[in-house]
Amino acid sequence: MIVVTSMTADELLQLPRDGWRYELVGGELRKMSPSGAQHGRVAAEIVGSLVAHMKHQRTGAVYSSETGFRISRQPDTVRAPDAAFVRSERVTDSAGFFEGPPDAAFEVVSPGDTYTEIEEKTLQWLRAGVRVVVVVDPRTKTARVHRPNGGTNVDVIEIDDVIPGWRLVLAELFE
């Protein structure tokens, strides 16, 4: 008989800092290798653009890839998007994981990511209540905006119903 134990979000939070990033999916610990330079630059550009916009609009908070969002319990799922936005009325400062999903999650496709992995993560975000998931693929220089009712390829990322007035032109992102 094989006994499989599930890890909890609290146990994940207590893991020693070993240089790796982890996510918890249905109680299963998933180790994530460091991202490549292109991935890191694109993710940083998204975070920087969001932060600059928030300096003027102050409609919410921006979170980087180090932030875990607990999106389900028993078994726990803690995901960490490459960038995230949470509306002001939902922002909390906690030493633990953010309880619940962000309003917008941004995923930058890594060289080792499969289509199935990206699709799984996108669907998990949407099922958890994320209003919009933006998937940016540096290899193809494309972006797809996913909502509960479907996805759309875009040349300019604009999600006014979630982040009013913010926009990011893909051509500028990939200069």
PDB file of N, CA and C in Angstrom, residues 12 15-23 29-35 65-66:
ATOM      1  N   LEU A  12       3.862  24.659   2.999  1.00  0.00           N
ATOM      2  CA  LEU A  12       4.598  25.263   1.886  1.00  0.00           C
ATOM      3  C   LEU A  12       5.272  26.557   2.328  1.00  0.00           C
ATOM      4  N   LEU A  15       8.572  26.011   4.154  1.00  0.00           N
ATOM      5  CA  LEU A  15       9.716  25.355   3.501  1.00  0.00           C
ATOM      6  C   LEU A  15      10.953  26.250   3.588  1.00  0.00           C
ATOM      7  N   PRO A  16      12.117  25.651   3.779  1.00  0.00           N
ATOM      8  CA  PRO A  16      13.335  26.470   3.804  1.00  0.00           C
ATOM      9  C   PRO A  16      13.607  27.087   2.437  1.00  0.00           C
ATOM     10  N   ARG A  17      14.185  28.261   2.438  1.00  0.00           N
ATOM     11  CA  ARG A  17      14.549  28.942   1.178  1.00  0.00           C
ATOM     12  C   ARG A  17      15.753  28.217   0.588  1.00  0.00           C
ATOM     13  N   ASP A  18      15.532  27.516  -0.518  1.00  0.00           N
ATOM     14  CA  ASP A  18      16.594  26.716  -1.124  1.00  0.00           C
ATOM     15  C   ASP A  18      16.941  27.164  -2.541  1.00  0.00           C
ATOM     16  N   GLY A  19      16.442  28.340  -2.933  1.00  0.00           N
ATOM     17  CA  GLY A  19      16.748  28.852  -4.262  1.00  0.00           C
ATOM     18  C   GLY A  19      15.757  28.443  -5.343  1.00  0.00           C
ATOM     19  N   TRP A  20      14.807  27.589  -5.017  1.00  0.00           N
ATOM     20  CA  TRP A  20      13.791  27.155  -5.965  1.00  0.00           C
ATOM     21  C   TRP A  20      12.481  27.852  -5.650  1.00  0.00           C
ATOM     22  N   ARG A  21      11.610  27.923  -6.654  1.00  0.00           N
ATOM     23  CA  ARG A  21      10.241  28.391  -6.438  1.00  0.00           C
ATOM     24  C   ARG A  21       9.339  27.173  -6.473  1.00  0.00           C
ATOM     25  N   TYR A  22       8.284  27.230  -5.681  1.00  0.00           N
ATOM     26  CA  TYR A  22       7.344  26.115  -5.620  1.00  0.00           C
ATOM     27  C   TYR A  22       5.919  26.622  -5.746  1.00  0.00           C
ATOM     28  N   GLU A  23       5.065  25.766  -6.274  1.00  0.00           N
ATOM     29  CA  GLU A  23       3.631  25.968  -6.231  1.00  0.00           C
ATOM     30  C   GLU A  23       3.034  24.703  -5.629  1.00  0.00           C
ATOM     31  N   LEU A  29       3.239  19.253  -4.204  1.00  0.00           N
ATOM     32  CA  LEU A  29       4.299  20.244  -4.336  1.00  0.00           C
ATOM     33  C   LEU A  29       4.910  20.167  -5.732  1.00  0.00           C
ATOM     34  N   ARG A  30       4.993  21.316  -6.402  1.00  0.00           N
ATOM     35  CA  ARG A  30       5.592  21.385  -7.737  1.00  0.00           C
ATOM     36  C   ARG A  30       6.760  22.347  -7.711  1.00  0.00           C
ATOM     37  N   LYS A  31       7.916  21.818  -8.051  1.00  0.00           N
ATOM     38  CA  LYS A  31       9.147  22.599  -8.099  1.00  0.00           C
ATOM     39  C   LYS A  31       9.248  23.279  -9.456  1.00  0.00           C
ATOM     40  N   MET A  32       9.591  24.560  -9.436  1.00  0.00           N
ATOM     41  CA  MET A  32       9.701  25.307 -10.685  1.00  0.00           C
ATOM     42  C   MET A  32      11.149  25.766 -10.849  1.00  0.00           C
ATOM     43  N   SER A  33      11.723  25.431 -11.991  1.00  0.00           N
ATOM     44  CA  SER A  33      13.100  25.835 -12.231  1.00  0.00           C
ATOM     45  C   SER A  33      13.157  27.337 -12.510  1.00  0.00           C
ATOM     46  N   PRO A  34      14.325  27.942 -12.305  1.00  0.00           N
ATOM     47  CA  PRO A  34      14.452  29.372 -12.604  1.00  0.00           C
ATOM     48  C   PRO A  34      14.128  29.634 -14.066  1.00  0.00           C
ATOM     49  N   SER A  35      13.569  30.799 -14.316  1.00  0.00           N
ATOM     50  CA  SER A  35      13.208  31.133 -15.692  1.00  0.00           C
ATOM     51  C   SER A  35      14.408  31.686 -16.444  1.00  0.00           C
ATOM     52  N   SER A  65       6.149  37.679  -9.108  1.00  0.00           N
ATOM     53  CA  SER A  65       6.080  36.214  -9.153  1.00  0.00           C
ATOM     54  C   SER A  65       6.395  35.522  -7.824  1.00  0.00           C
ATOM     55  N   GLU A  66       6.888  36.243  -6.858  1.00  0.00           N
ATOM     56  CA  GLU A  66       7.186  35.636  -5.561  1.00  0.00           C
ATOM     57  C   GLU A  66       5.938  35.477  -4.699  1.00  0.00           C
TER      58      GLU A  66
END
